[in-house]
mmCIF file of C-alpha atoms in Angstrom:
data_model
loop_
_atom_site.group_PDB
_atom_site.id
_atom_site.type_symbol
_atom_site.label_atom_id
_atom_site.label_comp_id
_atom_site.label_asym_id
_atom_site.label_seq_id
_atom_site.Cartn_x
_atom_site.Cartn_y
_atom_site.Cartn_z
ATOM 1 C CA MET A 1 -37.584 44.302 -0.866
ATOM 2 C CA PRO A 2 -39.723 41.884 1.002
ATOM 3 C CA ASN A 3 -38.545 40.612 4.627
ATOM 4 C CA ILE A 4 -36.662 37.149 3.269
ATOM 5 C CA ASP A 5 -33.549 36.312 2.210
ATOM 6 C CA GLU A 6 -32.668 37.546 -1.347
ATOM 7 C CA ASN A 7 -30.429 34.308 -1.771
ATOM 8 C CA LEU A 8 -33.550 32.573 -2.023
ATOM 9 C CA ALA A 9 -33.682 34.331 -5.950
ATOM 10 C CA PHE A 10 -30.807 31.817 -6.567
ATOM 11 C CA ALA A 11 -32.737 28.359 -5.113
ATOM 12 C CA PRO A 12 -33.361 26.072 -7.455
ATOM 13 C CA ALA A 13 -37.393 25.650 -8.224
ATOM 14 C CA THR A 14 -37.335 22.151 -6.500
ATOM 15 C CA GLU A 15 -35.970 24.068 -2.856
ATOM 16 C CA LEU A 16 -38.446 26.947 -3.834
ATOM 17 C CA ARG A 17 -41.673 24.658 -3.978
ATOM 18 C CA GLU A 18 -40.869 22.570 -0.826
ATOM 19 C CA LEU A 19 -40.291 26.274 1.113
ATOM 20 C CA ILE A 20 -43.573 27.071 -0.126
ATOM 21 C CA ALA A 21 -45.320 23.939 0.706
ATOM 22 C CA GLU A 22 -43.732 24.206 4.172
ATOM 23 C CA LYS A 23 -44.783 27.930 4.346
ATOM 24 C CA GLN A 24 -41.339 28.829 5.573
ATOM 25 C CA VAL A 25 -41.383 31.393 2.234
ATOM 26 C CA SER A 26 -44.561 32.483 0.747
ATOM 27 C CA PRO A 27 -45.586 33.027 -2.937
ATOM 28 C CA VAL A 28 -46.287 36.558 -2.427
ATOM 29 C CA GLU A 29 -42.546 36.975 -0.875
ATOM 30 C CA ILE A 30 -40.748 35.104 -3.817
ATOM 31 C CA THR A 31 -42.687 36.861 -6.431
ATOM 32 C CA GLN A 32 -41.995 40.427 -5.010
ATOM 33 C CA LEU A 33 -38.449 39.166 -4.898
ATOM 34 C CA TYR A 34 -38.259 38.214 -8.266
ATOM 35 C CA LEU A 35 -40.005 41.631 -9.393
ATOM 36 C CA ASP A 36 -37.781 43.674 -7.238
ATOM 37 C CA ARG A 37 -34.803 41.920 -8.627
ATOM 38 C CA ILE A 38 -36.331 42.417 -12.715
ATOM 39 C CA ASP A 39 -36.099 46.043 -11.704
ATOM 40 C CA ARG A 40 -33.241 46.720 -10.322
ATOM 41 C CA LEU A 41 -30.997 44.404 -13.152
ATOM 42 C CA ASP A 42 -32.884 44.232 -16.009
ATOM 43 C CA PRO A 43 -32.483 47.701 -17.603
ATOM 44 C CA GLN A 44 -28.981 46.261 -17.861
ATOM 45 C CA LEU A 45 -29.703 43.289 -19.533
ATOM 46 C CA ASN A 46 -32.933 43.319 -21.589
ATOM 47 C CA SER A 47 -33.969 40.111 -21.029
ATOM 48 C CA TYR A 48 -38.519 40.811 -20.114
ATOM 49 C CA LEU A 49 -40.412 42.426 -22.987
ATOM 50 C CA THR A 50 -43.106 43.163 -20.552
ATOM 51 C CA VAL A 51 -43.232 42.343 -16.858
ATOM 52 C CA THR A 52 -47.021 41.966 -14.963
ATOM 53 C CA SER A 53 -46.312 42.853 -11.843
ATOM 54 C CA GLU A 54 -50.098 43.260 -10.681
ATOM 55 C CA ILE A 55 -51.309 40.209 -12.520
ATOM 56 C CA ALA A 56 -48.447 38.474 -10.705
ATOM 57 C CA MET A 57 -48.957 39.349 -7.752
ATOM 58 C CA ASP A 58 -52.443 38.952 -7.834
ATOM 59 C CA ALA A 59 -51.760 35.190 -8.778
ATOM 60 C CA ALA A 60 -49.407 35.379 -6.026
ATOM 61 C CA ARG A 61 -51.877 36.129 -3.301
ATOM 62 C CA LYS A 62 -54.342 33.565 -4.530
ATOM 63 C CA ALA A 63 -51.668 30.745 -4.395
ATOM 64 C CA GLU A 64 -50.643 32.041 -0.944
ATOM 65 C CA GLN A 65 -54.460 31.794 0.308
ATOM 66 C CA ALA A 66 -54.393 28.523 -1.166
ATOM 67 C CA VAL A 67 -51.459 27.551 1.262
ATOM 68 C CA THR A 68 -53.006 29.210 4.411
ATOM 69 C CA ASP A 69 -56.292 26.737 3.414
ATOM 70 C CA GLY A 70 -54.689 23.420 2.934
ATOM 71 C CA ASP A 71 -55.534 22.979 -0.248
ATOM 72 C CA GLU A 72 -54.305 20.533 -2.508
ATOM 73 C CA LEU A 73 -50.654 22.378 -4.251
ATOM 74 C CA GLY A 74 -49.922 21.841 -7.877
ATOM 75 C CA PRO A 75 -46.402 20.961 -8.729
ATOM 76 C CA LEU A 76 -44.954 24.421 -9.414
ATOM 77 C CA HIS A 77 -47.540 26.001 -7.001
ATOM 78 C CA GLY A 78 -46.351 29.332 -6.307
ATOM 79 C CA LEU A 79 -43.077 29.559 -8.509
ATOM 80 C CA PRO A 80 -42.711 32.583 -10.538
ATOM 81 C CA ILE A 81 -42.356 31.591 -14.615
ATOM 82 C CA SER A 82 -41.725 33.794 -17.511
ATOM 83 C CA ILE A 83 -42.531 33.023 -20.947
ATOM 84 C CA LYS A 84 -40.956 33.538 -24.102
ATOM 85 C CA ASP A 85 -42.703 36.374 -26.282
ATOM 86 C CA LEU A 86 -43.617 33.785 -29.040
ATOM 87 C CA GLU A 87 -46.333 31.964 -26.598
ATOM 88 C CA THR A 88 -49.975 33.747 -26.378
ATOM 89 C CA THR A 89 -50.695 34.586 -22.783
ATOM 90 C CA LYS A 90 -54.271 35.705 -21.504
ATOM 91 C CA GLY A 91 -54.021 39.737 -20.156
ATOM 92 C CA ILE A 92 -50.651 39.959 -21.473
ATOM 93 C CA ARG A 93 -49.016 41.215 -24.687
ATOM 94 C CA SER A 94 -48.102 38.790 -26.937
ATOM 95 C CA THR A 95 -45.470 40.269 -29.358
ATOM 96 C CA ALA A 96 -42.884 38.115 -31.132
ATOM 97 C CA GLY A 97 -40.888 41.147 -30.062
ATOM 98 C CA CYS A 98 -42.494 42.885 -33.460
ATOM 99 C CA TYR A 99 -43.413 46.779 -33.359
ATOM 100 C CA VAL A 100 -46.837 46.158 -34.756
ATOM 101 C CA TYR A 101 -47.857 43.987 -32.074
ATOM 102 C CA ARG A 102 -46.884 45.942 -29.355
ATOM 103 C CA ASP A 103 -50.536 46.461 -27.981
ATOM 104 C CA ARG A 104 -51.358 43.143 -28.831
ATOM 105 C CA VAL A 105 -53.170 41.585 -25.995
ATOM 106 C CA PRO A 106 -55.168 38.247 -26.394
ATOM 107 C CA ASP A 107 -57.773 36.788 -24.098
ATOM 108 C CA PHE A 108 -56.528 33.483 -24.144
ATOM 109 C CA ASP A 109 -53.568 31.322 -23.168
ATOM 110 C CA SER A 110 -51.458 29.105 -25.302
ATOM 111 C CA ILE A 111 -51.812 25.192 -24.016
ATOM 112 C CA VAL A 112 -48.385 25.492 -22.838
ATOM 113 C CA VAL A 113 -49.088 28.909 -20.924
ATOM 114 C CA GLU A 114 -52.914 26.920 -19.679
ATOM 115 C CA ARG A 115 -50.858 24.198 -18.161
ATOM 116 C CA LEU A 116 -48.109 25.874 -16.573
ATOM 117 C CA ARG A 117 -50.823 28.005 -14.817
ATOM 118 C CA GLY A 118 -52.853 24.597 -13.745
ATOM 119 C CA ALA A 119 -49.681 23.535 -11.874
ATOM 120 C CA GLY A 120 -49.731 26.563 -10.284
ATOM 121 C CA ALA A 121 -47.056 28.617 -11.792
ATOM 122 C CA ILE A 122 -46.973 32.329 -11.253
ATOM 123 C CA ILE A 123 -46.823 34.136 -14.881
ATOM 124 C CA LEU A 124 -44.162 37.163 -14.207
ATOM 125 C CA GLY A 125 -43.964 38.248 -17.687
ATOM 126 C CA LYS A 126 -42.953 37.736 -21.220
ATOM 127 C CA THR A 127 -39.486 37.705 -22.222
ATOM 128 C CA ASN A 128 -37.365 39.264 -24.683
ATOM 129 C CA LEU A 129 -36.227 37.171 -27.895
ATOM 130 C CA SER A 130 -34.807 37.539 -31.434
ATOM 131 C CA GLN A 131 -37.546 39.263 -33.156
ATOM 132 C CA TRP A 132 -39.543 36.363 -35.310
ATOM 133 C CA ALA A 133 -37.650 33.709 -33.561
ATOM 134 C CA ASN A 134 -34.977 35.460 -35.726
ATOM 135 C CA PHE A 135 -36.484 34.058 -38.626
ATOM 136 C CA ARG A 136 -36.661 37.652 -40.365
ATOM 137 C CA SER A 137 -33.407 37.850 -42.835
ATOM 138 C CA ASN A 138 -30.099 35.993 -43.221
ATOM 139 C CA SER A 139 -28.392 38.816 -41.482
ATOM 140 C CA SER A 140 -30.433 39.610 -38.559
ATOM 141 C CA MET A 141 -29.422 39.916 -34.685
ATOM 142 C CA SER A 142 -29.200 37.408 -32.672
ATOM 143 C CA GLY A 143 -31.151 38.367 -29.104
ATOM 144 C CA TRP A 144 -32.461 41.475 -30.519
ATOM 145 C CA SER A 145 -36.154 42.583 -31.145
ATOM 146 C CA ALA A 146 -37.730 45.873 -31.966
ATOM 147 C CA LEU A 147 -39.821 46.100 -28.490
ATOM 148 C CA GLY A 148 -37.059 45.051 -26.145
ATOM 149 C CA GLY A 149 -33.613 45.988 -28.122
ATOM 150 C CA GLN A 150 -30.590 43.856 -27.629
ATOM 151 C CA VAL A 151 -30.755 40.698 -24.848
ATOM 152 C CA ARG A 152 -27.186 41.034 -22.919
ATOM 153 C CA ASN A 153 -25.374 38.021 -21.400
ATOM 154 C CA PRO A 154 -25.265 38.559 -17.243
ATOM 155 C CA HIS A 155 -22.134 37.026 -17.156
ATOM 156 C CA MET A 156 -20.622 39.460 -19.545
ATOM 157 C CA LEU A 157 -22.715 42.134 -20.985
ATOM 158 C CA ASP A 158 -20.779 42.326 -24.110
ATOM 159 C CA ARG A 159 -21.160 38.667 -25.094
ATOM 160 C CA ASN A 160 -23.921 37.426 -27.541
ATOM 161 C CA PRO A 161 -26.542 35.859 -25.514
ATOM 162 C CA CYS A 162 -27.693 33.508 -28.504
ATOM 163 C CA GLY A 163 -30.979 33.378 -29.745
ATOM 164 C CA SER A 164 -33.700 33.397 -29.978
ATOM 165 C CA SER A 165 -34.846 32.511 -26.815
ATOM 166 C CA SER A 166 -32.189 34.781 -25.371
ATOM 167 C CA GLY A 167 -34.341 36.471 -22.725
ATOM 168 C CA SER A 168 -35.316 33.572 -21.114
ATOM 169 C CA GLY A 169 -31.768 32.399 -21.206
ATOM 170 C CA ALA A 170 -30.502 35.368 -19.685
ATOM 171 C CA ALA A 171 -33.455 35.785 -16.590
ATOM 172 C CA ALA A 172 -32.945 32.322 -15.933
ATOM 173 C CA ALA A 173 -29.199 33.082 -15.422
ATOM 174 C CA ALA A 174 -29.365 36.093 -13.685
ATOM 175 C CA SER A 175 -32.050 34.531 -11.232
ATOM 176 C CA LEU A 176 -34.954 36.753 -12.417
ATOM 177 C CA ALA A 177 -37.497 34.008 -12.524
ATOM 178 C CA ALA A 178 -37.683 30.290 -10.814
ATOM 179 C CA GLY A 179 -37.798 29.005 -14.329
ATOM 180 C CA THR A 180 -38.286 30.137 -18.027
ATOM 181 C CA VAL A 181 -39.841 28.984 -21.400
ATOM 182 C CA GLY A 182 -38.034 28.932 -24.749
ATOM 183 C CA THR A 183 -39.034 28.093 -27.727
ATOM 184 C CA GLU A 184 -36.537 25.939 -30.575
ATOM 185 C CA THR A 185 -37.138 25.557 -34.296
ATOM 186 C CA ASN A 186 -33.131 24.556 -34.261
ATOM 187 C CA GLY A 187 -31.001 25.367 -31.507
ATOM 188 C CA SER A 188 -33.002 28.215 -30.172
ATOM 189 C CA ILE A 189 -33.079 26.885 -26.510
ATOM 190 C CA ILE A 190 -29.922 24.868 -26.590
ATOM 191 C CA CYS A 191 -27.960 27.864 -27.579
ATOM 192 C CA PRO A 192 -28.607 30.442 -24.842
ATOM 193 C CA SER A 193 -28.943 27.798 -22.148
ATOM 194 C CA ASN A 194 -25.114 26.955 -23.338
ATOM 195 C CA VAL A 195 -23.719 30.425 -23.181
ATOM 196 C CA ASN A 196 -26.308 31.772 -20.122
ATOM 197 C CA GLY A 197 -25.324 28.519 -18.168
ATOM 198 C CA VAL A 198 -28.348 27.082 -17.298
ATOM 199 C CA VAL A 199 -30.099 23.987 -17.615
ATOM 200 C CA GLY A 200 -32.713 23.766 -20.984
ATOM 201 C CA PHE A 201 -33.358 21.139 -23.592
ATOM 202 C CA LYS A 202 -35.486 20.795 -26.573
ATOM 203 C CA PRO A 203 -38.136 18.258 -25.935
ATOM 204 C CA THR A 204 -38.999 15.698 -28.463
ATOM 205 C CA VAL A 205 -41.471 17.511 -31.180
ATOM 206 C CA GLY A 206 -45.436 16.693 -30.363
ATOM 207 C CA LEU A 207 -44.293 16.174 -26.520
ATOM 208 C CA VAL A 208 -45.278 19.995 -25.841
ATOM 209 C CA SER A 209 -48.277 21.043 -27.328
ATOM 210 C CA GLN A 210 -47.378 23.819 -30.776
ATOM 211 C CA ASP A 211 -50.892 25.377 -30.219
ATOM 212 C CA PHE A 212 -50.758 29.159 -30.193
ATOM 213 C CA ILE A 213 -47.359 29.673 -30.639
ATOM 214 C CA ILE A 214 -45.841 31.636 -33.362
ATOM 215 C CA PRO A 215 -44.378 29.502 -35.661
ATOM 216 C CA ILE A 216 -41.385 28.729 -38.025
ATOM 217 C CA SER A 217 -41.484 25.143 -38.800
ATOM 218 C CA SER A 218 -44.645 22.605 -37.991
ATOM 219 C CA SER A 219 -42.191 19.708 -37.980
ATOM 220 C CA GLN A 220 -39.189 21.245 -35.720
ATOM 221 C CA ASP A 221 -40.920 23.887 -33.644
ATOM 222 C CA THR A 222 -41.492 23.486 -29.945
ATOM 223 C CA ALA A 223 -41.348 24.780 -26.342
ATOM 224 C CA GLY A 224 -39.286 23.622 -23.516
ATOM 225 C CA PRO A 225 -37.799 24.666 -20.134
ATOM 226 C CA MET A 226 -35.288 26.751 -18.742
ATOM 227 C CA THR A 227 -34.018 26.587 -15.504
ATOM 228 C CA LYS A 228 -31.232 26.262 -13.049
ATOM 229 C CA THR A 229 -31.233 22.148 -12.491
ATOM 230 C CA VAL A 230 -31.996 19.355 -14.496
ATOM 231 C CA MET A 231 -34.731 18.457 -11.579
ATOM 232 C CA GLY A 232 -36.294 21.732 -12.105
ATOM 233 C CA ALA A 233 -36.499 21.335 -15.626
ATOM 234 C CA ALA A 234 -38.073 17.782 -15.465
ATOM 235 C CA MET A 235 -40.667 19.426 -13.087
ATOM 236 C CA MET A 236 -41.410 21.926 -15.768
ATOM 237 C CA LEU A 237 -41.728 19.397 -18.716
ATOM 238 C CA ASN A 238 -44.040 17.809 -16.354
ATOM 239 C CA ALA A 239 -45.967 20.142 -16.056
ATOM 240 C CA MET A 240 -45.955 21.370 -19.929
ATOM 241 C CA ALA A 241 -46.063 17.543 -21.584
ATOM 242 C CA THR A 242 -49.592 16.783 -22.953
ATOM 243 C CA GLY A 243 -51.079 13.214 -23.710
ATOM 244 C CA ALA A 244 -52.615 10.334 -21.926
ATOM 245 C CA ALA A 245 -49.867 8.730 -20.902
ATOM 246 C CA LYS A 246 -47.304 10.801 -19.516
ATOM 247 C CA THR A 247 -43.912 10.153 -18.203
ATOM 248 C CA ASP A 248 -43.319 11.530 -14.828
ATOM 249 C CA TYR A 249 -39.983 13.035 -15.462
ATOM 250 C CA ALA A 250 -38.865 14.390 -12.185
ATOM 251 C CA ALA A 251 -39.461 10.590 -11.121
ATOM 252 C CA THR A 252 -36.844 9.442 -13.309
ATOM 253 C CA LEU A 253 -34.392 11.336 -11.839
ATOM 254 C CA ASP A 254 -32.096 10.648 -8.922
#
């Protein structure tokens, strides 16, 4: 366990970002704190399919060096973020929860992951989900995948975590990341955010790139943020959104 207050794992992304910029906590410390919590708590929750400890800690050390050197910091600098496993992620297996993709490790990022990294986020790993975004049969199991098993709601382990971004919702609720990314066709961000008690929303389709995300519907699919506060979700959306005339969603909040 790092030598910092474990309660920092429950802090909103905005507070963590300020503490990192002010050198009151380091990206290495906060990343290790989340990794320790995942190791301790996630065996009960199954919210992660893949945890990338070495990759995350390497990124955290680089983020810490940037703070030490006085470099210009991105809006998510040093914040550990986890990605639903429909998103193509460089160097990290990307599976849709499907056994046949268990060894698929892409050599490039989706646009969303690329933008999050560009904003300074540290990728902790890939979250479990309803396999193939629950687009398998009329009676498929919400929050279950062949690779990850059944995601459990951290508030009550025998309650439905809701799909298909169930792992992202559970990980955010259990403070196993500063924020997570879900994807939605129809309810797959909103439902797990609701039942796991976090802030998540579906951006207008087209605001966030659909490229290199395993799809259901090009007219409905989008990635979106899931985290503890509205401000934190707005910060994540700022990084994820594309387009020349971008809005600062965090700046419009009071």
